[in-house]
Coordinates of C-alpha atoms in Angstrom, one line a residue:
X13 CA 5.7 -1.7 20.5
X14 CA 7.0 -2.2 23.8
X15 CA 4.2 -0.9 25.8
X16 CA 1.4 -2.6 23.7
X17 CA 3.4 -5.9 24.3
X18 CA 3.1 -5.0 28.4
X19 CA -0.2 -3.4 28.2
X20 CA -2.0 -6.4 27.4
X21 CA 0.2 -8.8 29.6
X22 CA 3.4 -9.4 28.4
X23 CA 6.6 -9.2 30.6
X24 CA 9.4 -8.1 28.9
X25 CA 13.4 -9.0 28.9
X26 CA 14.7 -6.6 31.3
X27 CA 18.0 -7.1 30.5
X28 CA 17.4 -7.1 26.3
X29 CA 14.7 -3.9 26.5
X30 CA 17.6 -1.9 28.7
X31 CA 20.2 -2.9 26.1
X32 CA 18.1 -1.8 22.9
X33 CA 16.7 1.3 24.4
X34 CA 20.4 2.3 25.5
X35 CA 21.7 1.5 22.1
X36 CA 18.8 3.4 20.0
X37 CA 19.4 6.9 22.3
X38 CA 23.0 6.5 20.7
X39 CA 22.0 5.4 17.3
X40 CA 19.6 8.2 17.2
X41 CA 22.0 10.6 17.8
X42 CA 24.4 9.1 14.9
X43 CA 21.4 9.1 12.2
X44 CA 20.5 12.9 13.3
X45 CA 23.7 14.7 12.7
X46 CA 24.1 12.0 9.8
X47 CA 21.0 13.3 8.0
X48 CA 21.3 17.2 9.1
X49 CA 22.4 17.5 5.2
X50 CA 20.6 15.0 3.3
X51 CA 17.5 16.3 0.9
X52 CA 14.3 14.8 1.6
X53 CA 14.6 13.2 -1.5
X54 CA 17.3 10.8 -0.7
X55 CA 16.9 8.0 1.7
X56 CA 18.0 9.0 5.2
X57 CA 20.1 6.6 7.4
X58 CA 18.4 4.4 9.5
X59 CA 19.4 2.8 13.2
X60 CA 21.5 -0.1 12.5
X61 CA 20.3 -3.8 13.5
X62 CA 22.3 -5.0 16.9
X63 CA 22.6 -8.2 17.5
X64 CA 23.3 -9.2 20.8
X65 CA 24.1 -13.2 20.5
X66 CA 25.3 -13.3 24.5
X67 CA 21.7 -11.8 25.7
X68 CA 19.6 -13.3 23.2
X69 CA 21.4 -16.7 24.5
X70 CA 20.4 -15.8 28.0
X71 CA 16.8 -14.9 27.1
X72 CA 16.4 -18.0 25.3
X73 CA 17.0 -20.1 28.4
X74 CA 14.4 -17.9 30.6
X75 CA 12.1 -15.9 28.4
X76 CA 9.0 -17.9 26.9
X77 CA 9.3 -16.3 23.3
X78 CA 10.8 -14.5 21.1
X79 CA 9.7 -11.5 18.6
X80 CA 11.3 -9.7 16.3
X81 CA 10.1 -6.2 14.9
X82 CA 11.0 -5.2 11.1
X83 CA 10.0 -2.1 9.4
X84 CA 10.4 0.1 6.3
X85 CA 10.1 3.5 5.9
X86 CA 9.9 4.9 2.6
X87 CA 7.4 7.3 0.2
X88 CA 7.9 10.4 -2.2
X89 CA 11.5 10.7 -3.4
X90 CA 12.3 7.6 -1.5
X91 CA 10.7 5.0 -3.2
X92 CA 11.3 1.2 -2.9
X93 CA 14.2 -0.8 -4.1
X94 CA 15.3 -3.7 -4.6
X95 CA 18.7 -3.7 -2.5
X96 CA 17.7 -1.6 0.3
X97 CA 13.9 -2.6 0.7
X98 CA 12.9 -5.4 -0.3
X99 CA 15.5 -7.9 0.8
X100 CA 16.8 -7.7 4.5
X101 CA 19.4 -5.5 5.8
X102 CA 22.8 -8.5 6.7
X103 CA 21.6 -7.1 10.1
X104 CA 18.1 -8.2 10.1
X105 CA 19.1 -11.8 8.5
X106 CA 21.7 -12.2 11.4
X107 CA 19.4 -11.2 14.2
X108 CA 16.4 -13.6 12.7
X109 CA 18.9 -16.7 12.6
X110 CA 20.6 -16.0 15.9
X111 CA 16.9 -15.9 17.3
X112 CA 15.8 -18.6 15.9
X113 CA 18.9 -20.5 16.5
X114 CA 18.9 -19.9 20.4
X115 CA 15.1 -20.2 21.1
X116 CA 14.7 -23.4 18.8
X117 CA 17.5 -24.9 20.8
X118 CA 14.9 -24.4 23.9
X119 CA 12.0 -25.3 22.3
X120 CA 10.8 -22.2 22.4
X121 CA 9.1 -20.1 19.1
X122 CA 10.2 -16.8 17.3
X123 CA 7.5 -14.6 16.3
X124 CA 8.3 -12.1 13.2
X125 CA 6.1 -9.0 13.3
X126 CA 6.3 -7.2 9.8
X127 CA 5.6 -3.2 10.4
X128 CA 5.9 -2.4 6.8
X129 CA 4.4 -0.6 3.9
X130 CA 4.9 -3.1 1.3
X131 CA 6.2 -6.8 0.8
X132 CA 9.5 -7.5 1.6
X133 CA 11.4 -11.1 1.4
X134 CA 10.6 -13.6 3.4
X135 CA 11.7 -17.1 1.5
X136 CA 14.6 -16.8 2.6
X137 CA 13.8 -16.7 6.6
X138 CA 10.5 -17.9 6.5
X139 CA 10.9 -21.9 7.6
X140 CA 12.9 -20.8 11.2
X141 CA 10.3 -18.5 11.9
X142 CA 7.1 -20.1 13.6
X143 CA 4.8 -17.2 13.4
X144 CA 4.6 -14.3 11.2
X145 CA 2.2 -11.0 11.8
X146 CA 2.0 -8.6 9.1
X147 CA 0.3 -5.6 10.4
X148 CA 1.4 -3.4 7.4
X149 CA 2.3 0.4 9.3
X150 CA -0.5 0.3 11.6
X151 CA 0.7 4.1 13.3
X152 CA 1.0 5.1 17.0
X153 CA -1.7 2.7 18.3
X154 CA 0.5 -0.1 16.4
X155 CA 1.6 -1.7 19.7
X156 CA -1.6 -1.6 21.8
X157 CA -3.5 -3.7 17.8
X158 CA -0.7 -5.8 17.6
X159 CA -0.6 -6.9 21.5
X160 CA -4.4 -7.5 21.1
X161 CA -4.0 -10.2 18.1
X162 CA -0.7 -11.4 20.1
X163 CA -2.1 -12.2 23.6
X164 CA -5.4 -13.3 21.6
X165 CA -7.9 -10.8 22.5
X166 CA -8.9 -10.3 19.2
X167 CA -8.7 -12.7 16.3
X168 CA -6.9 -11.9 13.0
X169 CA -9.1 -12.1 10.1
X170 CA -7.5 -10.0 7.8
X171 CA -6.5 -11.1 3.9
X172 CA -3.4 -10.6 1.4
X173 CA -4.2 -7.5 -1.3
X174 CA -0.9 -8.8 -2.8
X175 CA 0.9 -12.1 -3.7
X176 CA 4.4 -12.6 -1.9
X177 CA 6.8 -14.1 -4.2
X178 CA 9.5 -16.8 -3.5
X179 CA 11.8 -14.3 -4.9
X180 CA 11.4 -11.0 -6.2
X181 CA 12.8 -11.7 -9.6
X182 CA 9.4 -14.4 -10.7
X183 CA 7.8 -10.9 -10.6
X184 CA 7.2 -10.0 -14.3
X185 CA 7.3 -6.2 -13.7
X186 CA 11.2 -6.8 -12.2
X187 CA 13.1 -5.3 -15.1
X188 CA 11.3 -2.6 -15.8
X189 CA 11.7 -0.6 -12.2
X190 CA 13.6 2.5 -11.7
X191 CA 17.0 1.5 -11.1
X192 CA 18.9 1.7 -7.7
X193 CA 22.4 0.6 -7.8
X194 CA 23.4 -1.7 -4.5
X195 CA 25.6 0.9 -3.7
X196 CA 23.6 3.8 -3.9
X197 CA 20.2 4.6 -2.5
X198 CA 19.2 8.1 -4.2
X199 CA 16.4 8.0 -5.8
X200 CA 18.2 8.3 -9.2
X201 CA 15.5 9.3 -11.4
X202 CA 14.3 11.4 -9.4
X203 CA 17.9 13.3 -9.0
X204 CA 18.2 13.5 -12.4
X205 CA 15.1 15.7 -12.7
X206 CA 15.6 18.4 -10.3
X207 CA 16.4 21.5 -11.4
X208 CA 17.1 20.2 -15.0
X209 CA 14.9 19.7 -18.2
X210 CA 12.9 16.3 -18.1
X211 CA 15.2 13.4 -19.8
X212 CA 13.5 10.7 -21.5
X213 CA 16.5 8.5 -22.4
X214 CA 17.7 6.1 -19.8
X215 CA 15.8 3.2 -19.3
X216 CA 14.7 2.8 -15.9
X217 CA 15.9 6.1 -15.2
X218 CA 14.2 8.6 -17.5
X219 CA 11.3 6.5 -17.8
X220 CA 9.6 2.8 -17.5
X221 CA 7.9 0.9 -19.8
X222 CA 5.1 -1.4 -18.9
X223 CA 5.7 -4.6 -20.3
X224 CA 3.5 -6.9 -18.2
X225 CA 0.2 -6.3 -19.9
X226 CA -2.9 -7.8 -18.2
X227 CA -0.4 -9.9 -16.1
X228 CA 0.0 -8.1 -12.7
X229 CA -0.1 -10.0 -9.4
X230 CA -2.3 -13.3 -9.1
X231 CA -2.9 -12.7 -12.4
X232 CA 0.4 -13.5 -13.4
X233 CA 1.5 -16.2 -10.7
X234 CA -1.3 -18.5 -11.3
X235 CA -1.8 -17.9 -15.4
X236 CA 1.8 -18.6 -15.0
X237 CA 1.5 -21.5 -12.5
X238 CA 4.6 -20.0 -10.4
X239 CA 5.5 -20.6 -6.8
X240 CA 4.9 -18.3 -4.5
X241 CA 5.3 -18.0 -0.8
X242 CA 2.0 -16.4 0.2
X243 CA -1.3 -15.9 -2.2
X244 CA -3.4 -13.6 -2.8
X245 CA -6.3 -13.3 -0.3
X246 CA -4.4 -15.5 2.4
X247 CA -4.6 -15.2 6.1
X248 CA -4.8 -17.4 8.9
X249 CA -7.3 -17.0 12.1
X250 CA -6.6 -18.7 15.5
X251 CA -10.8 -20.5 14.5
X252 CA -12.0 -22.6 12.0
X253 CA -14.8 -22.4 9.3
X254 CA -17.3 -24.5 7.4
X255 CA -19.1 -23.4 4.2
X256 CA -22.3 -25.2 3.6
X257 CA -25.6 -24.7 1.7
X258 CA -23.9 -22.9 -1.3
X259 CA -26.4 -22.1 -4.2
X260 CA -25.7 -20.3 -7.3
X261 CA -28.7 -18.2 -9.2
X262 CA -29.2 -15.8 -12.1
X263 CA -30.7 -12.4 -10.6
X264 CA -31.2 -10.0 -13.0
X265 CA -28.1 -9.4 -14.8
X266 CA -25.9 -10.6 -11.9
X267 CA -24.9 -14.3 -10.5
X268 CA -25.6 -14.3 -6.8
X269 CA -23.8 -17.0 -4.6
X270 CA -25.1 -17.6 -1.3
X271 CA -23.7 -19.4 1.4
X272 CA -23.6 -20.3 5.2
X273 CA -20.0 -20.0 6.8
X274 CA -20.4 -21.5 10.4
X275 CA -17.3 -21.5 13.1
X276 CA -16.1 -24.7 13.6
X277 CA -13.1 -23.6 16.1
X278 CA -12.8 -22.7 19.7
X279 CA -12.2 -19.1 19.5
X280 CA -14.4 -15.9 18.0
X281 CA -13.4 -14.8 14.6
X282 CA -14.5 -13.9 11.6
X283 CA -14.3 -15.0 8.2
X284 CA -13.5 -14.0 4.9
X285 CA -15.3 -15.6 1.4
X286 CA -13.6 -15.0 -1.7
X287 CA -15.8 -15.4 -5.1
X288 CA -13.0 -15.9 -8.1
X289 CA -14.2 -16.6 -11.6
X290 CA -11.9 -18.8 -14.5
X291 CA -12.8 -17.9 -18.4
X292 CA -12.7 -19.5 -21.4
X293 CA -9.1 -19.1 -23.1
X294 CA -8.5 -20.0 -26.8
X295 CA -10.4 -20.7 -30.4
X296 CA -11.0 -24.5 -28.8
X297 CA -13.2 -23.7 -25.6
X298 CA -14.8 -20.2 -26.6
X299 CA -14.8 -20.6 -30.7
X300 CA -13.5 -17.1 -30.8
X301 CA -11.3 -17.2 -33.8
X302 CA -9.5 -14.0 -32.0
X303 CA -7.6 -15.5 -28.9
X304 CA -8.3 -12.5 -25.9
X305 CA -5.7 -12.3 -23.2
X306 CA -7.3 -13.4 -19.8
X307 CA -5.7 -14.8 -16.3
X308 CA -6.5 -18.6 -15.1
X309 CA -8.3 -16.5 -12.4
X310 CA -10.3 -13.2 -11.4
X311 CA -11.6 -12.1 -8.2
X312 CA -15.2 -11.4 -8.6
X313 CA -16.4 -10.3 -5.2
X314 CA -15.5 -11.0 -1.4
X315 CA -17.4 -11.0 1.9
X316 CA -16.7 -10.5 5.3
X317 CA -18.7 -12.5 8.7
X318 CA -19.1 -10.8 11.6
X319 CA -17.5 -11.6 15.0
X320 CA -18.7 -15.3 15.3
X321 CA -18.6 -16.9 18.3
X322 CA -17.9 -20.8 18.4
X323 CA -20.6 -23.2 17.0
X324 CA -22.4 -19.7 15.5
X325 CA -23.4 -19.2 11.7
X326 CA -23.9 -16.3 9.1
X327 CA -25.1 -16.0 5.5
X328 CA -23.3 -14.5 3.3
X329 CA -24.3 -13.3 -0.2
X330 CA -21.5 -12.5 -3.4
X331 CA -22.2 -11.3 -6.5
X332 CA -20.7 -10.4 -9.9
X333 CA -22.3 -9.1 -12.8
X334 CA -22.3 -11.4 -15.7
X335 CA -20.4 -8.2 -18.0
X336 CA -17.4 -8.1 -15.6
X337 CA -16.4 -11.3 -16.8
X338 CA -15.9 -9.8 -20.0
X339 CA -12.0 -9.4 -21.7
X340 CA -10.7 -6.5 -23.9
X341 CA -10.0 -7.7 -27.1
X342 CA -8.1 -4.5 -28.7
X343 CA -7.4 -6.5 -31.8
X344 CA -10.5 -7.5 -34.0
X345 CA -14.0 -6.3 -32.1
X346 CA -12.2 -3.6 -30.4
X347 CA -14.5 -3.3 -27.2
X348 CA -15.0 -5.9 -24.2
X349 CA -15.9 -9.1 -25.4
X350 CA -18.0 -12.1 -23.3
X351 CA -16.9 -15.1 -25.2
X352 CA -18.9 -18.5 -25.5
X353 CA -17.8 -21.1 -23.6
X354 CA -17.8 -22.4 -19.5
X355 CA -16.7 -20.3 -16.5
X356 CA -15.6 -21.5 -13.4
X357 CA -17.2 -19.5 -10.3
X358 CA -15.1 -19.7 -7.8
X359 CA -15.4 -19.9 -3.8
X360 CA -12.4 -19.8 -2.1
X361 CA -10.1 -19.0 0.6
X362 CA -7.4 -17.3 -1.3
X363 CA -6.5 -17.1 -5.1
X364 CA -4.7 -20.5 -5.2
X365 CA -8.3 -22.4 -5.5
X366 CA -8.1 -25.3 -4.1
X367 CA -5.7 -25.1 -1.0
X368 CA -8.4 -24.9 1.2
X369 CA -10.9 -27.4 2.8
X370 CA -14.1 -25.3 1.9
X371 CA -13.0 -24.3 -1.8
X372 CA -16.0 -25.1 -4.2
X373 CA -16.4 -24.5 -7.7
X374 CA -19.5 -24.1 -10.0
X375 CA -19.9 -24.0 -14.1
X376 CA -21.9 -21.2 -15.6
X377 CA -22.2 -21.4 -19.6
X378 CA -22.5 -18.5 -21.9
X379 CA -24.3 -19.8 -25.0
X380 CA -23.4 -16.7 -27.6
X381 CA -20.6 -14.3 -28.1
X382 CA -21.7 -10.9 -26.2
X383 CA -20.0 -7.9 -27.0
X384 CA -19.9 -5.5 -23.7
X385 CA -19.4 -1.9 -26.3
X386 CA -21.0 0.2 -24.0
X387 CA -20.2 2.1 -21.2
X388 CA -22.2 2.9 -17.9
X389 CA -22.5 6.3 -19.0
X390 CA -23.6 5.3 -22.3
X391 CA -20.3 6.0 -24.7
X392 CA -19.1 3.6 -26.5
X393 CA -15.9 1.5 -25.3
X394 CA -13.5 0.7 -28.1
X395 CA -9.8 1.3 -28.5
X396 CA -8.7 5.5 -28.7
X397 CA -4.9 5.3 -28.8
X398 CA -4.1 2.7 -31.5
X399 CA -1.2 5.5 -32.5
X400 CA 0.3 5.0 -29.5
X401 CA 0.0 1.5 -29.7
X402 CA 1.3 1.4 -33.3
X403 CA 4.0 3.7 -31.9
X404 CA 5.6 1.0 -29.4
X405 CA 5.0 -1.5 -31.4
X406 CA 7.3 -0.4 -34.1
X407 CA 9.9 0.7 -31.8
X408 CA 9.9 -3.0 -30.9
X409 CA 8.2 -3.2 -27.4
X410 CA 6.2 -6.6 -26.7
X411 CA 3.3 -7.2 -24.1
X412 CA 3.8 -10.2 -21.7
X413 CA 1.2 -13.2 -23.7
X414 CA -0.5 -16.1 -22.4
X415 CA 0.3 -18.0 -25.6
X416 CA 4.1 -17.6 -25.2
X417 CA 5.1 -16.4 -21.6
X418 CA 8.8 -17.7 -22.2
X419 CA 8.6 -15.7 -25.3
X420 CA 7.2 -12.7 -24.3
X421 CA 9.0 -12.1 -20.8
X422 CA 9.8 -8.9 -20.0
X423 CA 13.7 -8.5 -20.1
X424 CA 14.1 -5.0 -19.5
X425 CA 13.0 -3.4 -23.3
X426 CA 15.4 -0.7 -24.2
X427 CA 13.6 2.1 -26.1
X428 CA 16.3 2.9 -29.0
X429 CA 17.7 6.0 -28.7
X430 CA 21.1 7.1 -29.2
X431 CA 23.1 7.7 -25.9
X432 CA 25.9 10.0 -25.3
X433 CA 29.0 9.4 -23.4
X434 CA 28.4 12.2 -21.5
X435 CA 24.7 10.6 -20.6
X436 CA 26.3 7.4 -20.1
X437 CA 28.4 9.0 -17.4
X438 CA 25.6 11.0 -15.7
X439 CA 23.7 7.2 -15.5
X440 CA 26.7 6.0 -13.7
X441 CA 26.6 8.6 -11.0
X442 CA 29.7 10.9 -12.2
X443 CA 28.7 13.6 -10.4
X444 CA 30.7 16.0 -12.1
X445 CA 29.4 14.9 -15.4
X446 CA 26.0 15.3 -13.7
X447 CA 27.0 18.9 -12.7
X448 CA 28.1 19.7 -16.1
X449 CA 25.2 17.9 -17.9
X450 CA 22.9 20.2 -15.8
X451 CA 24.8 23.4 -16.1
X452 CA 22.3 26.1 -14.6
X453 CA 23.4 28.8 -16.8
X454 CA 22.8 27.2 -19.9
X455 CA 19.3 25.9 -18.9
X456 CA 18.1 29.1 -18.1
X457 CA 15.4 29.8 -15.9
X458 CA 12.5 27.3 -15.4
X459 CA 9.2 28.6 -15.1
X460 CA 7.0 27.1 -12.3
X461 CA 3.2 28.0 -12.3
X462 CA 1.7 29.3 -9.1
X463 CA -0.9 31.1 -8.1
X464 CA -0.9 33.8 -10.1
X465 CA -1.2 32.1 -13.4
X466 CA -4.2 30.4 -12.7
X467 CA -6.2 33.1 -14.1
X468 CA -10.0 32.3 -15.5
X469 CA -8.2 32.5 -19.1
X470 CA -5.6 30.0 -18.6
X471 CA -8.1 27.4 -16.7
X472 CA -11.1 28.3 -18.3
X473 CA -12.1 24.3 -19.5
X474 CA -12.1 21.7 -16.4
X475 CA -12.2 18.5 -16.9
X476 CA -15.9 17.6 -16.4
X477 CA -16.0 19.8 -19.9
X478 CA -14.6 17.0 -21.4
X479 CA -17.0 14.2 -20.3
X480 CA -17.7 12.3 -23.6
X481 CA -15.0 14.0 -25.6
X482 CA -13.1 11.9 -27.9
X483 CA -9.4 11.2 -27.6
X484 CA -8.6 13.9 -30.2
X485 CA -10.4 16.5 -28.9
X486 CA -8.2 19.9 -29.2
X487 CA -9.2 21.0 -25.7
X488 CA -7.2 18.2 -24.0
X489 CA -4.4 20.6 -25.4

């Protein structure tokens, strides 16, 4: 990051770059003989956040800005948590108010760089921050892209593929994640299964159930009409944009919305056109006696400008096939089902429709009742695993509904199974129990297939065998 930032013009803080390249040769060296033993399947220890209050005071009086790095580094047998990932370190927190603090104090702005993998909190810091850059992990190069969009060289343009909640819990998915206790970051689940037979008994451990049905993401926030810090499909640009001449036609089998998106601002950028679609929900706008879970909203295409320069223009074209607006209804037809009724087609500038100055929305009608039954391929679409259905439903599992989200919120369902103490003790990271549990001797040996196994007998059906095959077909054995 450092030489991007002076690559493109930027003159860093002696003083601060000497200190935190000193301290990371030193912190380096405590996190490599600190790891020399630790699997790859456990989280390794990271440099520690300094924060250097009597040179960050210093640089606020004579530096012009400030910015602030964070990062995340997790993936196989080190996946996210709650504690350790998703909120900040009490390092990070510190350094971002004593930042802000200083610089604010000057008039001067902190600038928050995210160099992460996934979403992490940012309610909490947010407001004393006055820019934020989320470049996700953009690699080696990451310096020399993010000093471009910095210095303003090139314009950001890019768009949210994920909703950034106020706080992690308004996520409906929340209790049913493996577990990681605050005090331990092993991958738990993942610990339990080495070298042992598979367990299927701890919740959140063992295994996860998927409680939030169709409700994942936007979907859920804006059904749900929650709060949430950033939308789906936001992003700012350092330009402006105006949509004019939008028309909305029928072509073929399709709805095709065309529109001009001209720059309005002083700098090249491009634009982004989002095309969302709102269906009918309930007996009383679609006279569907069979209420279908849908989401308030639905992305149905988006479109990206080229580099415009100011004052220039550029068509765009978006298009959704009248079928995708279809909704599974797995209780009564059984197959996708294109109710009756008025839907909303959408242009917009993120998910939350109607935030933004250029946000437009037009009313198509569906006279009749379609049912979608048929695949692309030509198979018929209708449900194949109402056993396993029937199977969670007796066992007392719920999916999240539209008609009673307080109701049907997911609070963690407990599969019933009877628990041993001795289970209960390997949960709780006994690690003698665990040793015990998993005695070697008494599991015997596992057998592993490699190479020589795969012999034309043993793999002699692939899966393009079973294109077309019905769910019970003995060859998926």
């Amino acid at each position: 990051m450092p030489d991007g930032l002076s690559d493109v013009g930027f003159v860093l803080d002696e003083q601060l770059h000497q200190f935190y390249t000193d301290y990371m040769k030193g912190e380096l060296k405590r996190c490599e003989d600190f790891n020399k033993n630790v699997p790859w399947c456990c989280e390794h220890e990271r440099a520690m956040e300094a924060v250097p209050f009597d040179l960050i005071a210093k640089a606020a009086k004579t530096d012009k800005a400030a910015i602030i790095t964070l990062g995340r580094v997790f993936g196989e047998g080190m996946d996210r948590d709650y504690y350790h990932s998703y909120l900040l370190s009490q390092g990070e927190t510190a350094l971002i108010k004593a930042v802000s603090e200083a610089f604010h104090k000057e008039s001067k702005p902190l600038i928050v760089i995210l160099n992460v993998g996934g979403i992490v909190d940012m309610a909490s810091w947010q407001d004393i921050a006055d820019a934020v850059l989320l470049c996700w992990q953009p690699g080696e190069e990451g310096g020399h892209s993010v000093g471009d969009v910095l210095v303003g060289s090139q314009c950001p343009s890019g768009r949210l593929p994920v909703t950034i909640p106020m706080q992690y819990s308004d996520d409906p998915s929340a209790p049913n994640f493996p577990s990681i206790k605050a005090d331990k970051y092993q991958n738990y689940s993942f610990y339990r299964y080495i070298g042992a037979k598979p367990q299927y008994k701890v919740p959140n451990v063992d295994y996860t159930n998927y409680e939030e049905g169709i409700y994942v993401g936007y979907r859920h926030y804006l059904t749900r009409d929650v709060k949430v810090a950033y939308p789906f499909g936001y992003g700012l640009s350092y330009t402006t944009f105006e949509y004019k001449d939008m028309k909305v036609k029928e072509k073929g089998d399709n709805l095709l919305v065309t529109l001009t998106v001209k720059n309005t601002g002083k700098h090249a950028g491009k634009e982004v056109v989002q095309l969302y679609y709102t269906a009918p929900y309930g007996k009383e706008a679609t006279g569907n006696d069979t209420v279908i879970e849908k989401a308030y909203v639905v992305l149905g295409d988006f479109a990206k400008t080229g580099l415009l320069a100011p004052g220039e223009s550029e068509t765009l074209s978006l298009s959704i096939p009248v079928k995708d607006m279809a909704s599974y209804d797995n209780v009564t037809d059984r197959t996708y089902v294109l109710d009756a009724g008025e839907y909303g087609i959408k242009i917009a500038s993120n998910a939350h429709f109607g935030l933004g100055a250029n946000d437009v929305e037009f009313v198509y009608r569906i006279a009749e009742k379609q049912l979608c039954s048929e695949s692309v391929g030509g198979a018929e679409i209708t449900n194949a695993l109402d056993d396993v259905t029937d199977g969670f439903t007796a066992e007392g599992y719920q999916s999240l509904s539209r008609l009673d989200f307080a109701g049907t919120m997911p609070d963690g369902y407990v599969k019933t199974k009877e628990i041993t103490a001795q289970e209960y003790a390997t949960f709780a990271y006994d690690d003698e129990a665990f040793n015990a549990y998993y005695d070697a001797d008494a599991i015997g040996e596992i057998k592993v297939a490699d190479a020589s196994d795969r012999t034309s007998d043993t793999y002699s059906i692939v899966l393009s065998d079973l294109i077309g095959a019905p769910a019970d077909d003995p060859r998926y054995d």
